[in-house]
Short mmCIF file of C-alpha atoms in Angstrom, two decimals:
data_model
loop_
_atom_site.label_atom_id
_atom_site.label_comp_id
_atom_site.label_asym_id
_atom_site.label_seq_id
_atom_site.Cartn_x
_atom_site.Cartn_y
_atom_site.Cartn_z
CA UNK A 1 0.12 0.16 0.13
CA UNK A 2 1.27 3.80 -0.89
CA UNK A 3 2.26 5.74 1.96
CA UNK A 4 -0.44 8.62 2.31
CA UNK A 5 1.89 11.47 1.99
CA UNK A 6 3.20 9.97 -1.60
CA UNK A 7 -0.64 9.27 -2.21
CA UNK A 8 -0.81 13.51 -1.55
CA UNK A 9 2.65 13.91 -3.38
CA UNK A 10 0.89 12.47 -6.45
CA UNK A 11 -2.09 14.31 -6.09
CA UNK A 12 -0.57 17.28 -5.78
CA UNK A 13 1.36 16.86 -8.73
CA UNK A 14 -1.82 15.91 -10.83
CA UNK A 15 -3.36 19.33 -9.96
CA UNK A 16 -0.68 21.28 -10.65
CA UNK A 17 -0.04 19.69 -13.86
CA UNK A 18 -3.48 20.81 -14.92
CA UNK A 19 -3.98 24.48 -13.71
CA UNK A 20 -0.58 24.73 -16.16
CA UNK A 21 -2.33 24.19 -19.20
CA UNK A 22 -4.17 27.55 -19.35
CA UNK A 23 -0.23 28.52 -20.07
CA UNK A 24 0.15 29.39 -23.53
CA UNK A 25 2.06 26.50 -25.81
CA UNK A 26 6.04 26.94 -25.79
CA UNK A 27 5.71 24.95 -29.45
CA UNK A 28 2.11 27.73 -30.34
CA UNK A 29 5.00 30.67 -29.35
CA UNK A 30 7.53 29.28 -31.68
CA UNK A 31 5.50 28.57 -34.20
CA UNK A 32 4.11 32.19 -34.05
CA UNK A 33 7.51 33.25 -34.57
CA UNK A 34 7.95 31.17 -37.79
CA UNK A 35 4.74 32.72 -38.98
CA UNK A 36 6.15 36.53 -38.02
CA UNK A 37 9.52 35.67 -39.90
CA UNK A 38 7.59 34.67 -43.33
CA UNK A 39 5.01 37.83 -42.70
CA UNK A 40 8.32 40.41 -42.28
CA UNK A 41 10.11 38.25 -45.46
CA UNK A 42 7.39 38.79 -48.09
CA UNK A 43 6.21 42.44 -46.65
CA UNK A 44 2.92 41.48 -45.84
CA UNK A 45 0.39 43.59 -44.09
CA UNK A 46 -1.14 41.46 -41.57
CA UNK A 47 -1.14 37.88 -40.23
CA UNK A 48 -4.23 37.36 -42.75
CA UNK A 49 -2.20 38.02 -46.20
CA UNK A 50 0.39 35.65 -44.57
CA UNK A 51 -2.36 32.98 -43.93
CA UNK A 52 -3.33 33.08 -47.61
CA UNK A 53 0.15 33.21 -48.84
CA UNK A 54 1.03 29.95 -46.81
CA UNK A 55 -2.03 28.44 -48.21
CA UNK A 56 -1.41 29.11 -51.35
CA UNK A 57 1.76 28.04 -50.89
CA UNK A 58 0.84 24.34 -49.47
CA UNK A 59 -1.77 23.46 -52.23
CA UNK A 60 -0.43 25.66 -55.34
CA UNK A 61 -3.99 27.64 -55.91
CA UNK A 62 -5.86 30.29 -54.42
CA UNK A 63 -8.48 29.56 -51.89
CA UNK A 64 -11.77 28.83 -54.02
CA UNK A 65 -13.67 30.68 -50.87
CA UNK A 66 -12.12 32.98 -47.68
CA UNK A 67 -13.19 30.01 -44.87
CA UNK A 68 -10.85 27.70 -46.84
CA UNK A 69 -8.07 29.45 -45.13
CA UNK A 70 -9.23 29.59 -42.18
CA UNK A 71 -7.45 26.79 -41.03
CA UNK A 72 -4.16 28.82 -41.16
CA UNK A 73 -5.77 31.42 -38.56
CA UNK A 74 -7.06 28.20 -36.55
CA UNK A 75 -3.33 26.17 -36.70
CA UNK A 76 -1.44 29.75 -36.22
CA UNK A 77 -3.84 30.01 -32.70
CA UNK A 78 -3.90 27.08 -31.39
CA UNK A 79 -7.48 25.85 -31.90
CA UNK A 80 -6.61 23.09 -34.44
CA UNK A 81 -3.09 21.27 -35.39
CA UNK A 82 -2.86 20.16 -39.10
CA UNK A 83 -4.88 16.68 -39.55
CA UNK A 84 -2.32 14.73 -40.53
CA UNK A 85 1.51 13.98 -41.28
CA UNK A 86 1.38 15.43 -45.10
CA UNK A 87 -0.70 18.54 -44.38
CA UNK A 88 2.20 19.16 -41.32
CA UNK A 89 4.59 18.53 -43.44
CA UNK A 90 2.98 20.96 -46.21
CA UNK A 91 2.61 23.50 -43.72
CA UNK A 92 6.61 23.44 -42.48
CA UNK A 93 7.28 24.20 -46.24
CA UNK A 94 5.44 26.58 -46.36
CA UNK A 95 7.03 27.97 -43.41
CA UNK A 96 10.68 27.81 -45.23
CA UNK A 97 11.04 26.15 -42.09
CA UNK A 98 14.98 24.56 -42.07
CA UNK A 99 15.82 20.79 -41.24
CA UNK A 100 16.31 21.66 -37.45
CA UNK A 101 12.96 23.94 -37.29
CA UNK A 102 11.10 21.12 -39.55
CA UNK A 103 11.81 18.31 -36.86
CA UNK A 104 10.94 20.86 -33.99
CA UNK A 105 7.18 21.02 -35.56
CA UNK A 106 6.88 17.40 -35.96
CA UNK A 107 8.16 16.28 -32.34
CA UNK A 108 7.34 19.45 -30.54
CA UNK A 109 4.18 20.93 -31.84
CA UNK A 110 2.87 18.42 -33.67
CA UNK A 111 3.70 15.77 -31.07
CA UNK A 112 5.11 12.80 -33.55
CA UNK A 113 8.04 10.71 -34.46
CA UNK A 114 9.89 11.76 -37.07
CA UNK A 115 9.25 8.76 -38.81
CA UNK A 116 6.76 6.67 -39.87
CA UNK A 117 6.99 3.29 -41.79
CA UNK A 118 5.07 1.94 -44.75
CA UNK A 119 4.82 -1.60 -44.73
CA UNK A 120 6.24 -1.74 -48.48
CA UNK A 121 9.11 -0.12 -48.09
CA UNK A 122 10.40 -0.77 -45.12
CA UNK A 123 11.90 -3.92 -45.42
CA UNK A 124 14.57 -2.00 -46.87
CA UNK A 125 15.11 0.81 -44.56
CA UNK A 126 18.11 -0.19 -42.44
CA UNK A 127 16.75 2.44 -39.79
CA UNK A 128 13.40 0.51 -39.29
CA UNK A 129 15.12 -2.53 -39.12
CA UNK A 130 17.38 -1.19 -36.03
CA UNK A 131 14.43 -0.02 -34.76
CA UNK A 132 11.84 -3.38 -35.17
CA UNK A 133 14.92 -5.28 -33.77
CA UNK A 134 15.13 -3.40 -31.22
CA UNK A 135 11.45 -3.20 -30.21
CA UNK A 136 11.56 -7.23 -30.57
CA UNK A 137 14.21 -6.72 -27.69
CA UNK A 138 11.94 -5.36 -25.37
CA UNK A 139 8.87 -7.51 -25.80
CA UNK A 140 11.50 -10.40 -25.40
CA UNK A 141 12.65 -9.12 -22.03
CA UNK A 142 8.67 -7.99 -20.93
CA UNK A 143 8.35 -11.81 -21.74
CA UNK A 144 10.76 -13.08 -19.73
CA UNK A 145 9.96 -11.07 -16.58
CA UNK A 146 6.19 -12.70 -16.32
CA UNK A 147 6.07 -15.23 -13.67
CA UNK A 148 5.92 -19.16 -14.49
CA UNK A 149 3.00 -19.40 -12.09
CA UNK A 150 1.06 -16.29 -14.43
CA UNK A 151 1.56 -17.96 -17.48
CA UNK A 152 0.18 -20.74 -15.98
CA UNK A 153 -2.94 -19.18 -14.39
CA UNK A 154 -3.47 -17.85 -18.16
CA UNK A 155 -2.87 -21.15 -19.58
CA UNK A 156 -0.08 -20.01 -21.60
CA UNK A 157 2.74 -22.06 -22.97
CA UNK A 158 5.96 -21.44 -20.63
CA UNK A 159 7.86 -22.09 -23.85
CA UNK A 160 6.34 -20.16 -26.31
CA UNK A 161 4.97 -17.56 -24.29
CA UNK A 162 5.36 -14.77 -27.17
CA UNK A 163 2.32 -16.26 -28.74
CA UNK A 164 0.72 -14.67 -26.60
CA UNK A 165 1.86 -11.35 -26.25
CA UNK A 166 -0.81 -9.23 -26.96
CA UNK A 167 -3.35 -11.07 -24.05
CA UNK A 168 -0.16 -10.88 -21.35
CA UNK A 169 0.35 -7.14 -22.22
CA UNK A 170 -3.92 -6.42 -22.41
CA UNK A 171 -4.20 -8.11 -18.46
CA UNK A 172 -0.82 -6.63 -17.15
CA UNK A 173 -1.98 -3.07 -18.33
CA UNK A 174 -5.83 -3.75 -17.01
CA UNK A 175 -4.48 -3.41 -13.28
CA UNK A 176 -2.53 0.20 -14.12
CA UNK A 177 -6.29 1.34 -14.84
CA UNK A 178 -8.52 -0.69 -12.87
CA UNK A 179 -7.79 -2.19 -9.35
CA UNK A 180 -9.87 -5.50 -9.29
CA UNK A 181 -9.81 -8.21 -12.28
CA UNK A 182 -10.10 -11.96 -12.79
CA UNK A 183 -8.34 -13.56 -15.79
CA UNK A 184 -11.75 -15.50 -16.54
CA UNK A 185 -13.56 -12.19 -16.98
CA UNK A 186 -16.00 -11.66 -19.30
CA UNK A 187 -14.27 -8.47 -20.21
CA UNK A 188 -11.36 -10.35 -20.92
CA UNK A 189 -12.96 -13.04 -22.95
CA UNK A 190 -14.37 -10.05 -25.22
CA UNK A 191 -10.58 -8.82 -25.80
CA UNK A 192 -9.36 -12.24 -26.52
CA UNK A 193 -11.21 -12.59 -29.65
CA UNK A 194 -10.93 -9.19 -30.77
CA UNK A 195 -9.33 -9.29 -34.12
CA UNK A 196 -9.36 -5.24 -34.50
CA UNK A 197 -7.32 -4.62 -31.38
CA UNK A 198 -5.09 -7.78 -32.35
CA UNK A 199 -4.23 -6.13 -35.66
CA UNK A 200 -3.79 -2.69 -34.08
CA UNK A 201 -1.60 -3.98 -31.76
CA UNK A 202 1.01 -5.95 -33.84
CA UNK A 203 1.17 -3.37 -36.11
CA UNK A 204 2.16 -0.64 -33.53
CA UNK A 205 5.02 -3.25 -32.20
CA UNK A 206 6.52 -3.93 -35.77
CA UNK A 207 6.29 0.34 -35.98
CA UNK A 208 4.01 0.43 -38.83
CA UNK A 209 2.19 3.51 -39.63
CA UNK A 210 1.06 6.61 -37.39
CA UNK A 211 1.92 5.45 -33.66
CA UNK A 212 1.28 8.52 -31.66
CA UNK A 213 3.46 9.54 -28.83
CA UNK A 214 1.68 8.55 -25.55
CA UNK A 215 1.10 5.16 -26.86
CA UNK A 216 4.81 4.50 -27.24
CA UNK A 217 5.38 5.88 -24.32
CA UNK A 218 2.51 3.50 -22.71
CA UNK A 219 4.47 0.77 -24.59
CA UNK A 220 7.91 1.71 -23.19
CA UNK A 221 6.64 1.73 -19.49
CA UNK A 222 5.22 -1.46 -19.69
CA UNK A 223 8.29 -3.22 -21.41
CA UNK A 224 10.88 -1.35 -18.67
CA UNK A 225 9.27 -2.08 -15.68
CA UNK A 226 10.12 -2.76 -12.90
CA UNK A 227 13.39 -1.11 -14.46
CA UNK A 228 11.84 1.61 -15.47
CA UNK A 229 14.48 4.92 -15.09
CA UNK A 230 14.06 8.63 -16.71
CA UNK A 231 17.27 8.24 -18.42
CA UNK A 232 16.00 4.69 -20.58
CA UNK A 233 12.69 6.27 -21.05
CA UNK A 234 14.11 9.05 -22.85
CA UNK A 235 16.94 7.37 -24.30
CA UNK A 236 14.33 5.42 -25.73
CA UNK A 237 12.02 7.79 -27.05
CA UNK A 238 15.06 9.14 -29.23
CA UNK A 239 15.66 6.11 -30.49
CA UNK A 240 12.53 5.78 -31.86
CA UNK A 241 12.23 9.48 -33.30
CA UNK A 242 10.08 11.12 -30.54
CA UNK A 243 11.43 13.86 -28.33
CA UNK A 244 12.43 12.29 -25.32
CA UNK A 245 10.74 13.95 -22.01
CA UNK A 246 10.99 17.50 -21.75
CA UNK A 247 9.77 20.06 -19.27
CA UNK A 248 8.50 22.51 -21.18
CA UNK A 249 6.87 20.17 -24.12
CA UNK A 250 2.83 19.81 -24.19
CA UNK A 251 0.42 17.69 -26.41
CA UNK A 252 -1.42 19.20 -28.91
CA UNK A 253 -4.29 20.29 -26.61
CA UNK A 254 -1.73 22.34 -24.20
CA UNK A 255 -1.78 19.32 -21.70
CA UNK A 256 1.64 19.13 -20.21
CA UNK A 257 1.84 15.27 -19.80
CA UNK A 258 5.97 15.40 -19.98
CA UNK A 259 6.36 17.52 -16.85
CA UNK A 260 4.32 15.25 -14.72
CA UNK A 261 5.73 11.90 -15.84
CA UNK A 262 9.06 13.13 -15.54
CA UNK A 263 8.21 13.95 -11.27
CA UNK A 264 6.40 10.34 -11.48
CA UNK A 265 9.50 8.86 -12.53
CA UNK A 266 11.54 10.81 -10.68
CA UNK A 267 9.15 9.56 -7.24
CA UNK A 268 9.12 6.08 -8.33
CA UNK A 269 13.16 5.70 -9.02
CA UNK A 270 13.41 7.34 -5.70
CA UNK A 271 10.84 5.24 -3.50
CA UNK A 272 11.39 1.97 -5.15
CA UNK A 273 15.63 2.58 -4.64
CA UNK A 274 16.05 -1.01 -3.30
CA UNK A 275 13.12 -2.30 -2.61
CA UNK A 276 11.64 -5.96 -4.42
CA UNK A 277 10.87 -5.80 -8.29
CA UNK A 278 7.49 -7.19 -6.67
CA UNK A 279 7.19 -3.79 -4.78
CA UNK A 280 8.60 -1.79 -7.50
CA UNK A 281 5.47 -3.15 -9.63
CA UNK A 282 2.81 -2.42 -7.03
CA UNK A 283 3.75 1.24 -6.31
CA UNK A 284 3.83 2.18 -9.81
CA UNK A 285 0.97 0.38 -10.67
CA UNK A 286 -1.34 2.24 -7.62
CA UNK A 287 0.45 5.23 -8.65
CA UNK A 288 -1.03 5.42 -11.93
CA UNK A 289 -4.40 4.33 -10.66
CA UNK A 290 -4.52 7.51 -8.24
CA UNK A 291 -3.64 9.22 -11.03
CA UNK A 292 -6.42 8.18 -14.07
CA UNK A 293 -9.24 7.82 -11.15
CA UNK A 294 -7.84 11.69 -10.72
CA UNK A 295 -7.94 12.62 -14.22
CA UNK A 296 -11.59 10.89 -15.01
CA UNK A 297 -13.27 13.08 -12.34
CA UNK A 298 -11.29 16.03 -13.84
CA UNK A 299 -12.46 15.25 -17.45
CA UNK A 300 -8.83 14.84 -18.50
CA UNK A 301 -9.46 12.07 -20.93
CA UNK A 302 -6.42 12.68 -23.06
CA UNK A 303 -3.87 12.94 -19.63
CA UNK A 304 -4.90 9.32 -18.92
CA UNK A 305 -1.34 7.97 -20.70
CA UNK A 306 -2.12 4.18 -19.30
CA UNK A 307 -5.47 3.81 -20.60
CA UNK A 308 -6.64 2.68 -24.13
CA UNK A 309 -10.51 2.26 -25.21
CA UNK A 310 -10.73 -1.58 -24.71
CA UNK A 311 -9.93 -1.22 -21.36
CA UNK A 312 -13.15 0.39 -20.20
CA UNK A 313 -15.33 -1.65 -19.06
CA UNK A 314 -18.24 0.17 -19.36
CA UNK A 315 -17.87 0.89 -23.07
CA UNK A 316 -16.91 -2.89 -23.65
CA UNK A 317 -20.10 -4.12 -21.55
CA UNK A 318 -22.32 -1.97 -24.22
#
């Protein structure tokens, strides 16, 4: 059981984190400076003329109606972000960004990885092969940490646990959001036969397509525990093309998840120094449940870093 003062510290951090959402995104201030640079370079009279120029640079044509360039304003003011990677890259080119600035646009402002791999071309990409091999190392190490008795309780062959990786991952992750569950629960049975989740999970572990940074964070945290450290996690994020955890970084909605995770992991490292692995795992699970309940009650769904829809008992009971 977690000590009361630690519980209080975690909740205080969560409250402070939410209060910081009122501040303007540092990434947005950076973006506005790039807009201002274009306006100055081409002597545009105002931001609206700059927005029109950016639209025409992106799409190679004049807007058919004025409402079409409104998204330039929305991106500039932070109301929305580009709808997909292609739009984001076109936007960066229209802003005439340098290579370093384009990296910032993708990793910081857009909160995505530098690279996305297509299944038709990635087998020939050396960078992809290195990253895919390392992800395989992480999943193999994760499976090796699972106790034999747990494998037996789920009727998983001890000599071939990789055949049930998705199921083991799902049941493990469940405890970071819910405190009670049994292996034969109806919810788990529905999950086991879910071909949709199976396909999505396999795609992510093969590093194919767009994988949100928050999703990758969840994978890395689960695979690293109980040997999770801030240094190790940041090294892994950078290896996979994502921005390492950064004090000032915000998600696209302005959420300060990085700020919170940095402090949570530091607390974990301090609290679990010299402790048994089982104790460390229990500490982190309870900390995550405390945070998850708080964010649910606060209506902050995007801050639920260990949650995804398949874990929702009520949603899956409909």
